[in-house]
mmCIF file of C-alpha atoms in Angstrom:
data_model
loop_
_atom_site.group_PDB
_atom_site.id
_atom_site.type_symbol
_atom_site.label_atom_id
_atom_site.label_comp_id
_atom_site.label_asym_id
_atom_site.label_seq_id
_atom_site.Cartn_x
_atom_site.Cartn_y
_atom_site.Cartn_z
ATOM 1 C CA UNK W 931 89.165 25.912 105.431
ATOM 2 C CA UNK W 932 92.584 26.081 107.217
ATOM 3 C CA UNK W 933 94.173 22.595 107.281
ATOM 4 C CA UNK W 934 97.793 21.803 108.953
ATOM 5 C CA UNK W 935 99.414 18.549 108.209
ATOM 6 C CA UNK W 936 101.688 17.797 111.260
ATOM 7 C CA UNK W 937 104.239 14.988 111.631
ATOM 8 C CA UNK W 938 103.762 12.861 113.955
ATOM 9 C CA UNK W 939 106.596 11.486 116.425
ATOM 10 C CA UNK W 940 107.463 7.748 115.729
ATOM 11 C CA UNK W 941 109.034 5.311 118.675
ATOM 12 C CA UNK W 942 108.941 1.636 118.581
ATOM 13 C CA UNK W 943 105.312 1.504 119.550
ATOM 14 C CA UNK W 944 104.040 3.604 116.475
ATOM 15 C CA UNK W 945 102.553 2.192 113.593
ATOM 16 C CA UNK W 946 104.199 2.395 110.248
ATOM 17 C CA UNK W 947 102.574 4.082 108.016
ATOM 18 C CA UNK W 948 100.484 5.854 111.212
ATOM 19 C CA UNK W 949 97.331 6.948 110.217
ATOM 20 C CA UNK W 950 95.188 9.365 112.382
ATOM 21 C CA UNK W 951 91.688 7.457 113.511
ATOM 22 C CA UNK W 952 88.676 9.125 112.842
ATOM 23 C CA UNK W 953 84.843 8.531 114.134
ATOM 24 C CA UNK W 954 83.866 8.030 110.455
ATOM 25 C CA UNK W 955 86.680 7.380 107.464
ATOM 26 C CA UNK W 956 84.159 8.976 104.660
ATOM 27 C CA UNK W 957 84.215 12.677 107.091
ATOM 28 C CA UNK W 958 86.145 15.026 105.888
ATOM 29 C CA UNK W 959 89.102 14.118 108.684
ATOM 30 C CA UNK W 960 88.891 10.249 107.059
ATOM 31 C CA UNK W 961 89.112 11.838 103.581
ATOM 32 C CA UNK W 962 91.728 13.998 104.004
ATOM 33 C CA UNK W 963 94.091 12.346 106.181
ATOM 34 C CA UNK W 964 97.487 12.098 105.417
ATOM 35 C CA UNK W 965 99.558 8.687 106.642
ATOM 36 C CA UNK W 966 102.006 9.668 109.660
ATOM 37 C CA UNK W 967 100.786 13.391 109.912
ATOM 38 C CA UNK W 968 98.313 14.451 112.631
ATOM 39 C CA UNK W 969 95.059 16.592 111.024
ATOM 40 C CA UNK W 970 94.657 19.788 112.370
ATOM 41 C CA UNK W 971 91.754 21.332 110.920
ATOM 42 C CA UNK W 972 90.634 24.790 112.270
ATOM 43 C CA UNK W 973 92.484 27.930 113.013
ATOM 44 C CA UNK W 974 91.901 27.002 116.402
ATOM 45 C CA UNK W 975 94.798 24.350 116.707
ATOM 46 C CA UNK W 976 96.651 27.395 116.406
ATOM 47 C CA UNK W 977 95.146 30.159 118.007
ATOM 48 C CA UNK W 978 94.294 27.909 120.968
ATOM 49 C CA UNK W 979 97.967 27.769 122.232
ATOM 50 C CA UNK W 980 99.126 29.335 124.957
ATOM 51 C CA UNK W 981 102.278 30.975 125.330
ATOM 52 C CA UNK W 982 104.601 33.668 127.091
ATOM 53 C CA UNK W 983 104.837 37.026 125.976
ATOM 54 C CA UNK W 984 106.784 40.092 127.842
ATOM 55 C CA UNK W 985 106.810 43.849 127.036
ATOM 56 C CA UNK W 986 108.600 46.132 127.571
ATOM 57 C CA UNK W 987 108.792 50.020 127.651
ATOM 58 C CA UNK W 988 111.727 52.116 126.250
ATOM 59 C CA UNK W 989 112.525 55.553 127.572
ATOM 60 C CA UNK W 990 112.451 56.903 123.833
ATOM 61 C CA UNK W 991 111.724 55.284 120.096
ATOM 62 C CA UNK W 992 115.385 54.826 119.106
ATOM 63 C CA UNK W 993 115.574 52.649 122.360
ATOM 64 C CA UNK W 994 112.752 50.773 121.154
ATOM 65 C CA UNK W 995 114.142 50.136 117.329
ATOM 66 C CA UNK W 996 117.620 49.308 119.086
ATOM 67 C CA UNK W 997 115.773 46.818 121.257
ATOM 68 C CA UNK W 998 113.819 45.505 118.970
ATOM 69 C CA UNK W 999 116.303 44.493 116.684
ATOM 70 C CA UNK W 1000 118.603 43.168 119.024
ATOM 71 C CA UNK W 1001 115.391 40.833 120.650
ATOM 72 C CA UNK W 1002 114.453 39.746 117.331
ATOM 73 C CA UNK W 1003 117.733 37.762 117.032
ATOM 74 C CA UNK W 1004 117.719 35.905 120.020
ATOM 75 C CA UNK W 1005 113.851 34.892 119.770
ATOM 76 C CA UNK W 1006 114.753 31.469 117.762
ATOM 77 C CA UNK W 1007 117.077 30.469 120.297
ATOM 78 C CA UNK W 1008 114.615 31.274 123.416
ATOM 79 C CA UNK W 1009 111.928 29.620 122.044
ATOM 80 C CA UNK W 1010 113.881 26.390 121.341
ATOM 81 C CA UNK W 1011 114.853 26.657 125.051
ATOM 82 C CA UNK W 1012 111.390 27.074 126.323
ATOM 83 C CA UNK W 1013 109.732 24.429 123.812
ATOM 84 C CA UNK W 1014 106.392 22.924 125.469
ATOM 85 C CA UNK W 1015 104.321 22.267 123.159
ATOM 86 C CA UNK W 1016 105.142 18.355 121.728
ATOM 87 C CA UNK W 1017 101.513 16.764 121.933
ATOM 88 C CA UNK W 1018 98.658 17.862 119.756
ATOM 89 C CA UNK W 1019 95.272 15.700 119.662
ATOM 90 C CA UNK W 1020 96.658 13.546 122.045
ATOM 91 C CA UNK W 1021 99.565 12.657 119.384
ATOM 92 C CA UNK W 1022 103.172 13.300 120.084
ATOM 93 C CA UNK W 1023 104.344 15.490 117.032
ATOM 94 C CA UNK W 1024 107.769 16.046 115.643
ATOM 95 C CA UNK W 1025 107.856 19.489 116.496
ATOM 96 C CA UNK W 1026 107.838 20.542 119.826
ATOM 97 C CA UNK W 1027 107.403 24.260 119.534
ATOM 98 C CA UNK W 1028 103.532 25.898 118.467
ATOM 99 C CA UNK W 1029 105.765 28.199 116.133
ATOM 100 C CA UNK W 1030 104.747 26.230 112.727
ATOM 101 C CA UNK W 1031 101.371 25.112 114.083
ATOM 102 C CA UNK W 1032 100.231 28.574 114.276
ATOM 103 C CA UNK W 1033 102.015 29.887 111.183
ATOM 104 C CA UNK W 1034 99.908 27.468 109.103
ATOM 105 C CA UNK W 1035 96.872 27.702 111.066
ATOM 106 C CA UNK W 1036 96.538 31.475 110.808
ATOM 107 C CA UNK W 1037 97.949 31.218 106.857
ATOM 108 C CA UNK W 1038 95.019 33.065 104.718
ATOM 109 C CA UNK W 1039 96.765 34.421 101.604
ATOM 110 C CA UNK W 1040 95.360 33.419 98.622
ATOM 111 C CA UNK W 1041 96.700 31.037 95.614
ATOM 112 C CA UNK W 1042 97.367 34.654 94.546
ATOM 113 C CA UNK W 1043 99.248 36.120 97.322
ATOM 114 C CA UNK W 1044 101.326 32.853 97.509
ATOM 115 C CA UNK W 1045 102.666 33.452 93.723
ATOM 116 C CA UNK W 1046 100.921 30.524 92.512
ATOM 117 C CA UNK W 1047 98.476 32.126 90.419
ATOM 118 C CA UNK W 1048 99.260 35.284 89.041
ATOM 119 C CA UNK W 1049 98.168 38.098 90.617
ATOM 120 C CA UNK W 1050 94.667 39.877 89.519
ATOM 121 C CA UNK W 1051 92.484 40.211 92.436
ATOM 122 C CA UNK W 1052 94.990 40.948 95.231
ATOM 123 C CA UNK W 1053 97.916 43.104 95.052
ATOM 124 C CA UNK W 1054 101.148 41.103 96.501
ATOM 125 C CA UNK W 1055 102.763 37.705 96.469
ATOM 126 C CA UNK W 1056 103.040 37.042 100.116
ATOM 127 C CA UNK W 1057 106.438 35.104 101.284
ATOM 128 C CA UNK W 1058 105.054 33.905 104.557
ATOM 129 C CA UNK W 1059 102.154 33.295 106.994
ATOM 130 C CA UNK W 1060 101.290 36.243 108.761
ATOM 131 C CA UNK W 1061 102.424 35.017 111.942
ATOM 132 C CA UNK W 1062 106.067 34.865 111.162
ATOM 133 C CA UNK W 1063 108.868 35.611 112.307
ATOM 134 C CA UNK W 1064 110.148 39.438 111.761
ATOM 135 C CA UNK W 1065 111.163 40.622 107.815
ATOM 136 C CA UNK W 1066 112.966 43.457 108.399
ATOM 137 C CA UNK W 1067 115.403 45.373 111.076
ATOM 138 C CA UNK W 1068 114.229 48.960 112.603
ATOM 139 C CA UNK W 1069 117.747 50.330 113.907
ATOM 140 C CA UNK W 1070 119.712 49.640 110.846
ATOM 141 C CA UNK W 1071 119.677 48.333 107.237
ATOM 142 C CA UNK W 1072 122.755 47.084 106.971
ATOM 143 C CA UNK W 1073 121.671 43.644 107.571
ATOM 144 C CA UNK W 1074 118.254 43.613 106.088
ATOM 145 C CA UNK W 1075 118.657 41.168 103.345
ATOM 146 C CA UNK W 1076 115.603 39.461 102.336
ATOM 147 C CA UNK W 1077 112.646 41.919 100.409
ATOM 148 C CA UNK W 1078 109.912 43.815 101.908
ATOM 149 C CA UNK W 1079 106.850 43.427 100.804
ATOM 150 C CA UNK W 1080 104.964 46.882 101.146
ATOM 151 C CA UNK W 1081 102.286 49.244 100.153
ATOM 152 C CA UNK W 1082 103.796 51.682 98.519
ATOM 153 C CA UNK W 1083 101.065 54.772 99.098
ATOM 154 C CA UNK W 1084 101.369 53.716 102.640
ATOM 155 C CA UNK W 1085 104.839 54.097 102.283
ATOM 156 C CA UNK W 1086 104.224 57.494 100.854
ATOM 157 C CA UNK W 1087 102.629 59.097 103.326
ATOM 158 C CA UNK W 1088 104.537 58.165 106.088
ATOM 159 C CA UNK W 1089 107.384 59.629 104.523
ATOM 160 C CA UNK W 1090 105.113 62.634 103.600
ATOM 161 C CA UNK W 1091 104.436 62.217 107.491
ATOM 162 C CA UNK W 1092 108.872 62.573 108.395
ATOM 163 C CA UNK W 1093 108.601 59.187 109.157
ATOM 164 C CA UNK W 1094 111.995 57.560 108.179
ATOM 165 C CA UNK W 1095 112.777 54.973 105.521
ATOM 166 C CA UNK W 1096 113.054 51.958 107.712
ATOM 167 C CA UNK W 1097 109.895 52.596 109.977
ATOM 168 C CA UNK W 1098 107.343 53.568 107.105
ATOM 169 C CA UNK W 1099 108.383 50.605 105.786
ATOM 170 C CA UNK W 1100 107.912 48.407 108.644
ATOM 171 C CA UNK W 1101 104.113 50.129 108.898
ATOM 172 C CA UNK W 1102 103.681 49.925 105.407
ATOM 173 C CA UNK W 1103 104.390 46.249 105.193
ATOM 174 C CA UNK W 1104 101.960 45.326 108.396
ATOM 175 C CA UNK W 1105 98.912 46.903 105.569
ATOM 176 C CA UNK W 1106 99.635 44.315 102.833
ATOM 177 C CA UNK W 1107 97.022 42.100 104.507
ATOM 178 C CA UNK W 1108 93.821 42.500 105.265
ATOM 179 C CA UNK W 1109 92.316 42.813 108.967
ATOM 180 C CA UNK W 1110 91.104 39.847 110.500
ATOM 181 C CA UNK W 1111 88.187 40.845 112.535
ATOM 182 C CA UNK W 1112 86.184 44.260 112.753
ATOM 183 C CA UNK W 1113 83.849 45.431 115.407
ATOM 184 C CA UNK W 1114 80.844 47.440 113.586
ATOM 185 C CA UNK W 1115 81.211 50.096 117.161
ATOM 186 C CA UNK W 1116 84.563 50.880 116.086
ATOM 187 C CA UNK W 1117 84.353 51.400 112.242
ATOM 188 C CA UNK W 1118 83.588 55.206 112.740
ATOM 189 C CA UNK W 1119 86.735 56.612 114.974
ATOM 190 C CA UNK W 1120 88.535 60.247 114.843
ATOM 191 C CA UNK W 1121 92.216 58.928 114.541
ATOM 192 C CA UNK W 1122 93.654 61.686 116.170
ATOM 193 C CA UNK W 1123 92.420 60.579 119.278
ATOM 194 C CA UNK W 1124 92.080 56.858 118.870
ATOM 195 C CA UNK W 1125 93.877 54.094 117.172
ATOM 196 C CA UNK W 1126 91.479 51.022 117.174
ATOM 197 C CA UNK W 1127 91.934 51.162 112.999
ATOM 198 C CA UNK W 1128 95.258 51.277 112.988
ATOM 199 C CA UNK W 1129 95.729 48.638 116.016
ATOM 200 C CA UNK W 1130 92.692 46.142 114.222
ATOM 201 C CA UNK W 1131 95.831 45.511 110.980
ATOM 202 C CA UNK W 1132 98.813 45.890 113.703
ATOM 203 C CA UNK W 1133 97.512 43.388 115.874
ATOM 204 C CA UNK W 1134 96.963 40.864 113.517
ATOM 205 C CA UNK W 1135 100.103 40.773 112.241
ATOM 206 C CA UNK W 1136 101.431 37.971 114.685
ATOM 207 C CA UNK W 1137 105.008 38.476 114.157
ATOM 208 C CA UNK W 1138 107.925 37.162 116.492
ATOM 209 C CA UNK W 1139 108.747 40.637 117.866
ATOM 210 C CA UNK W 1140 106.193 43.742 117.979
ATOM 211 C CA UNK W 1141 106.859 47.075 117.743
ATOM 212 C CA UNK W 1142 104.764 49.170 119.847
ATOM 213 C CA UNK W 1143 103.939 52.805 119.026
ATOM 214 C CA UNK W 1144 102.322 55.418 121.939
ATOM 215 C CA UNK W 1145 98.752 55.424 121.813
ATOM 216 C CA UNK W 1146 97.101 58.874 121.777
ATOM 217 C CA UNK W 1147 96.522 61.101 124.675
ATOM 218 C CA UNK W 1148 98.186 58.606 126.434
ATOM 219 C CA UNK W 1149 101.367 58.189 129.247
ATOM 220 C CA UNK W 1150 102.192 55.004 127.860
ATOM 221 C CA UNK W 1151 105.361 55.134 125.816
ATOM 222 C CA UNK W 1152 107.187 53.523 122.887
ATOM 223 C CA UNK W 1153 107.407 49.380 123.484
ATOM 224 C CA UNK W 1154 108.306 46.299 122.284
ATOM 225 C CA UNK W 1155 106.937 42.535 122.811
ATOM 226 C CA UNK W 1156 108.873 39.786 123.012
ATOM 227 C CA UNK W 1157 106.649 36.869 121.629
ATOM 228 C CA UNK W 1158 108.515 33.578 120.936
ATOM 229 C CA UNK W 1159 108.588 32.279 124.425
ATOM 230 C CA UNK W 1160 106.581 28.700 125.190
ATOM 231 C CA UNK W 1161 104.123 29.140 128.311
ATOM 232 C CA UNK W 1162 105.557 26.687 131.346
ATOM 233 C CA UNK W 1163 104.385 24.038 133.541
ATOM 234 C CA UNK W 1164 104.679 26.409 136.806
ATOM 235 C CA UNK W 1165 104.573 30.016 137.825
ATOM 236 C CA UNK W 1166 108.225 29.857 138.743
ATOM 237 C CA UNK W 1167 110.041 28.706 135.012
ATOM 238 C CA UNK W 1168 107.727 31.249 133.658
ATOM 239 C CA UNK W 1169 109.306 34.003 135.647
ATOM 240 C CA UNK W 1170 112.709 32.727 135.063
ATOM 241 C CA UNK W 1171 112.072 33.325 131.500
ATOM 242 C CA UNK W 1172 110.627 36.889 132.197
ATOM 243 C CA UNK W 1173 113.809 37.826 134.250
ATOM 244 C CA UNK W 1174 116.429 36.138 132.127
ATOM 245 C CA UNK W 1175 114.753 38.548 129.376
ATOM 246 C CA UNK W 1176 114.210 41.200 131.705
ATOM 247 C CA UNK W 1177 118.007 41.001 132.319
ATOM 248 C CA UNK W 1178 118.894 40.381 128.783
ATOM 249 C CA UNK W 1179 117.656 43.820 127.857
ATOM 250 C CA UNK W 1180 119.428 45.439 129.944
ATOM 251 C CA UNK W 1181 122.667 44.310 129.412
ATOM 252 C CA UNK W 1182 121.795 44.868 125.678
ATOM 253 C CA UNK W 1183 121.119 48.943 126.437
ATOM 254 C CA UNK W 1184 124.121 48.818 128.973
ATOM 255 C CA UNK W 1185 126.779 47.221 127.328
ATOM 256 C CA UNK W 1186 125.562 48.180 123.423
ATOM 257 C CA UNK W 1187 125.133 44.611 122.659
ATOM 258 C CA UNK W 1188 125.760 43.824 118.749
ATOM 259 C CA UNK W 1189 123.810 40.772 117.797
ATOM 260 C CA UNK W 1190 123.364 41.756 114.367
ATOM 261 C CA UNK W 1191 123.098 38.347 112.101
ATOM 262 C CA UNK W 1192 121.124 38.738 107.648
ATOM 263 C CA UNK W 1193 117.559 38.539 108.279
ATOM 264 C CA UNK W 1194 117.862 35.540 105.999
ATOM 265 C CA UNK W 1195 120.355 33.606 108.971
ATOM 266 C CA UNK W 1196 117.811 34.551 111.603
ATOM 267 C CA UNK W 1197 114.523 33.246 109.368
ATOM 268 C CA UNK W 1198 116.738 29.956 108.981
ATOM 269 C CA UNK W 1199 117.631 30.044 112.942
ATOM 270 C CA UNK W 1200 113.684 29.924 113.606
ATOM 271 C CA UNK W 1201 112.966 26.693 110.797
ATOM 272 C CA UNK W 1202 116.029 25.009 112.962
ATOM 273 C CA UNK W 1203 114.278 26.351 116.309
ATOM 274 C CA UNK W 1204 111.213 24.542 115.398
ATOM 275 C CA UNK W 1205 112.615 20.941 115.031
ATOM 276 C CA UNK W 1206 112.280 18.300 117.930
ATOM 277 C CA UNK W 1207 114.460 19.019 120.562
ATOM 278 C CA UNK W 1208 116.394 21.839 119.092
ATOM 279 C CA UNK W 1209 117.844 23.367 122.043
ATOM 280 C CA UNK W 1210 120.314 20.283 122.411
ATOM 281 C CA UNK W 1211 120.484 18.817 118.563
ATOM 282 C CA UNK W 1212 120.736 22.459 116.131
ATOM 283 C CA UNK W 1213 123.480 24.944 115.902
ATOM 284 C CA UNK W 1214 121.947 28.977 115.357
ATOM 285 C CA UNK W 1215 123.936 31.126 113.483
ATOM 286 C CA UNK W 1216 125.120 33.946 115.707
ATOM 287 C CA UNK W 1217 127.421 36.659 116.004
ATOM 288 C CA UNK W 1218 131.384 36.237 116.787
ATOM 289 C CA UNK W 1219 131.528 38.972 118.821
ATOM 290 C CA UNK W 1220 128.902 40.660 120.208
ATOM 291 C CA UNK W 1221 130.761 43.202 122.046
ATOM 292 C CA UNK W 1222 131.511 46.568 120.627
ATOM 293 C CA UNK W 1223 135.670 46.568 119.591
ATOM 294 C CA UNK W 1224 137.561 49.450 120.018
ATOM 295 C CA UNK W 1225 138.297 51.172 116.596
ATOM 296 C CA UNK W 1226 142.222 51.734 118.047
ATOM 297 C CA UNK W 1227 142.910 48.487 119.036
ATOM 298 C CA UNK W 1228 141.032 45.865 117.212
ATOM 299 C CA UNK W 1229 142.488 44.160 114.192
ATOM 300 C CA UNK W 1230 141.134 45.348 110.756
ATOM 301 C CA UNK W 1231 139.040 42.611 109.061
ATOM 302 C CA UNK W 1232 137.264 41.910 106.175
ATOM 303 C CA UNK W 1233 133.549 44.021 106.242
ATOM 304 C CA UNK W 1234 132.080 40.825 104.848
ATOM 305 C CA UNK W 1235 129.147 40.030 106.971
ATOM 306 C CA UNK W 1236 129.974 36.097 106.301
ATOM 307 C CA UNK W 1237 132.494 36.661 108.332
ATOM 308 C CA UNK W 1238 130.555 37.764 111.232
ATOM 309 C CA UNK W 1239 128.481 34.673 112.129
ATOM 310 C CA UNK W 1240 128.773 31.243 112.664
ATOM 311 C CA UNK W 1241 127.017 28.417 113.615
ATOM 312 C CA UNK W 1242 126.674 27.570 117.758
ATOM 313 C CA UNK W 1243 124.916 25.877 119.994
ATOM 314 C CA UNK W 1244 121.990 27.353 121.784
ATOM 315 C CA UNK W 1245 124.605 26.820 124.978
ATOM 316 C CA UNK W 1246 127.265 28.204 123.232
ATOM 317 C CA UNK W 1247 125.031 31.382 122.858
ATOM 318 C CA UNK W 1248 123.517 31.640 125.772
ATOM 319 C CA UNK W 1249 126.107 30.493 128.063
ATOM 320 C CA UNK W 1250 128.767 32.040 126.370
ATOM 321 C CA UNK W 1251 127.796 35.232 123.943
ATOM 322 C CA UNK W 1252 124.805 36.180 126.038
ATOM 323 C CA UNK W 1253 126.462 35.754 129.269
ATOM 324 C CA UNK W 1254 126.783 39.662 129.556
ATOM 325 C CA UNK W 1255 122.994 39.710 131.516
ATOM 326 C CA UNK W 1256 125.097 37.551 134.242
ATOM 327 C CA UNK W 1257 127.421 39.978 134.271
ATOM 328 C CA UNK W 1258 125.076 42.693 134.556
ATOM 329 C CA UNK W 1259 123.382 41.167 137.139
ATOM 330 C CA UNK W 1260 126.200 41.200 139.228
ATOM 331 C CA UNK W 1261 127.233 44.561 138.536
ATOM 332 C CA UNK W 1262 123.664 45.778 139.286
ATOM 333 C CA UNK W 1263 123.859 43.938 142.659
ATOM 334 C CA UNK W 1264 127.301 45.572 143.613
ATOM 335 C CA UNK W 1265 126.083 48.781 143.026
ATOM 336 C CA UNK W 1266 123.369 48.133 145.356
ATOM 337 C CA UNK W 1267 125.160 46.916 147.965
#
């Protein structure tokens, strides 16, 4: 069984050491609880959260990989803007983001896959959950600096396929776990004209961006889904959120947006996203200049990506770096006046 430990928030009201109160302490809950963590016992405590998720089509795939890439760094930061999710059980927790509830509630690899045993009946040691946040870039390589974990005949024949390097190993990595669910109707399928198999593995791989492939003998084109966002309180914050990423996007395509950061820096942005009250108390690493420079004019530097980054404020960011959508915005509206 899937158990999460979570902390829970202490004020001056809380006892010290808190311990969670069950209807009978020799149950498994009264067993197994741990002093000042709230138990959350069932995949559900995950699954059961609700959130805000956009997508959105591109007019080709390398406007998809761009975009996808590009989303993937600003997800951390988002979601530590929209946190809503501080009270579990009826316990305030020290997260306020469903981020880390769900990574550990959906967590199924084995003592195998997590390297502590070695490996004999599975096949990989699994870094992380599978509902993570993204392991690898689509658009470039350059800053792909952490190890994908793939199947390598997967791998194969994609390439075998003309599928590039990056994006067979982006597929090939989503078939290192197992499915979670299958429907007995949809076992049998011709997969030139359906994609149920391929969607069961792709869709439960819960990762903070999606990438989105056609489906057969279909208009529907290449997409991407923006996940990380917290559902709000009304109808109206959620559709600020929507436009502001709406907006974001298309200031990305129009003004070639750079917000290239290591994979590693953006993994480390989403731990700090996750932590009480982030958007006002972390710093994100982020890019200096996100802006392309012209070749002719710009100063020549050092092509050390350390150099690249630093750490800011999610106001800094989004007030400052990501302040292009505002400006697109107002273009946009000029033109249409």
């Amino acid at each position: 069984m899937l158990v999460n430990f979570h902390a829970v928030f202490k004020d001056m009201n809380t006892p010290s050491p808190f311990k969670e109160q069950f209807s009978s302490a020799d149950g498994e809950g009264g067993r197994n609880a741990k002093e000042d963590h709230i138990y959350l016992d069932a995949m559900g405590f995950g699954m059961g959260l609700c959130c805000l998720q956009v997508t959105f089509q591109a007019c080709d795939i390398d406007e998809a990989r761009r975009l996808y890439d590009q989303l993937a760094v600003i997800c951390p930061v988002v979601m530590a803007m929209s946190a809503g999710v501080p009270v579990f059980k009826g316990y305030l927790g020290e997260w306020d983001t469903r981020f880390n509830i769900i990574t550990g509630a959906v967590d199924d690899r084995t003592a195998e896959e997590r390297g502590l045993k070695p490996l004999k009946e599975n096949q990989f040691v699994l870094p992380s959950s599978r509902y993570d946040i993204i392991d690898s870039y689509l658009h470039s390589n350059e800053y792909n600096d952490v190890e994908l974990i793939y199947d390598q005949k997967i791998f194969q024949q994609l390439k075998d396929g003309g599928v590039d390097d990056l994006l067979a190993q982006h597929i090939a990595h989503l078939f290192v776990r197992d499915t979670v669910s299958l429907f007995q109707e949809k076992i049998v399928q011709d997969n030139e004209k359906e994609c149920d198999h391929f969607e069961n593995i792709q869709s439960t791989n819960w990762q903070s961006m999606r990438f989105k492939p056609p489906p057969p003998n279909s208009p529907i084109g290449w997409r991407v889904e923006f996940r990380p966002l917290e559902v709000q309180l009304t109808d109206f914050e959620n559709a600020a959120f929507i436009v502001f990423v709406v907006l974001l996007t298309r200031a990305i395509l129009s003004f070639n947006l750079n917000f290239y950061i290591p994979i590693s820096k953006m993994q480390d942005n989403m731990r700090r996203a996750s932590n009480r009250d982030a958007v006002n108390q972390e710093m994100f690493y982020f890019r200096r200049q996100v802006v392309p420079e012209d070749e002719e004019t710009s100063p020549t530097h050092s092509t050390s990506h350390e150099e690249e980054y630093t750490l800011m404020t999610a106001d800094s960011i989004i007030n400052g770096k990501v302040c292009m959508c505002l400006c697109y915005e107002e273009t946009l509206c000029t033109f249409l006046l």
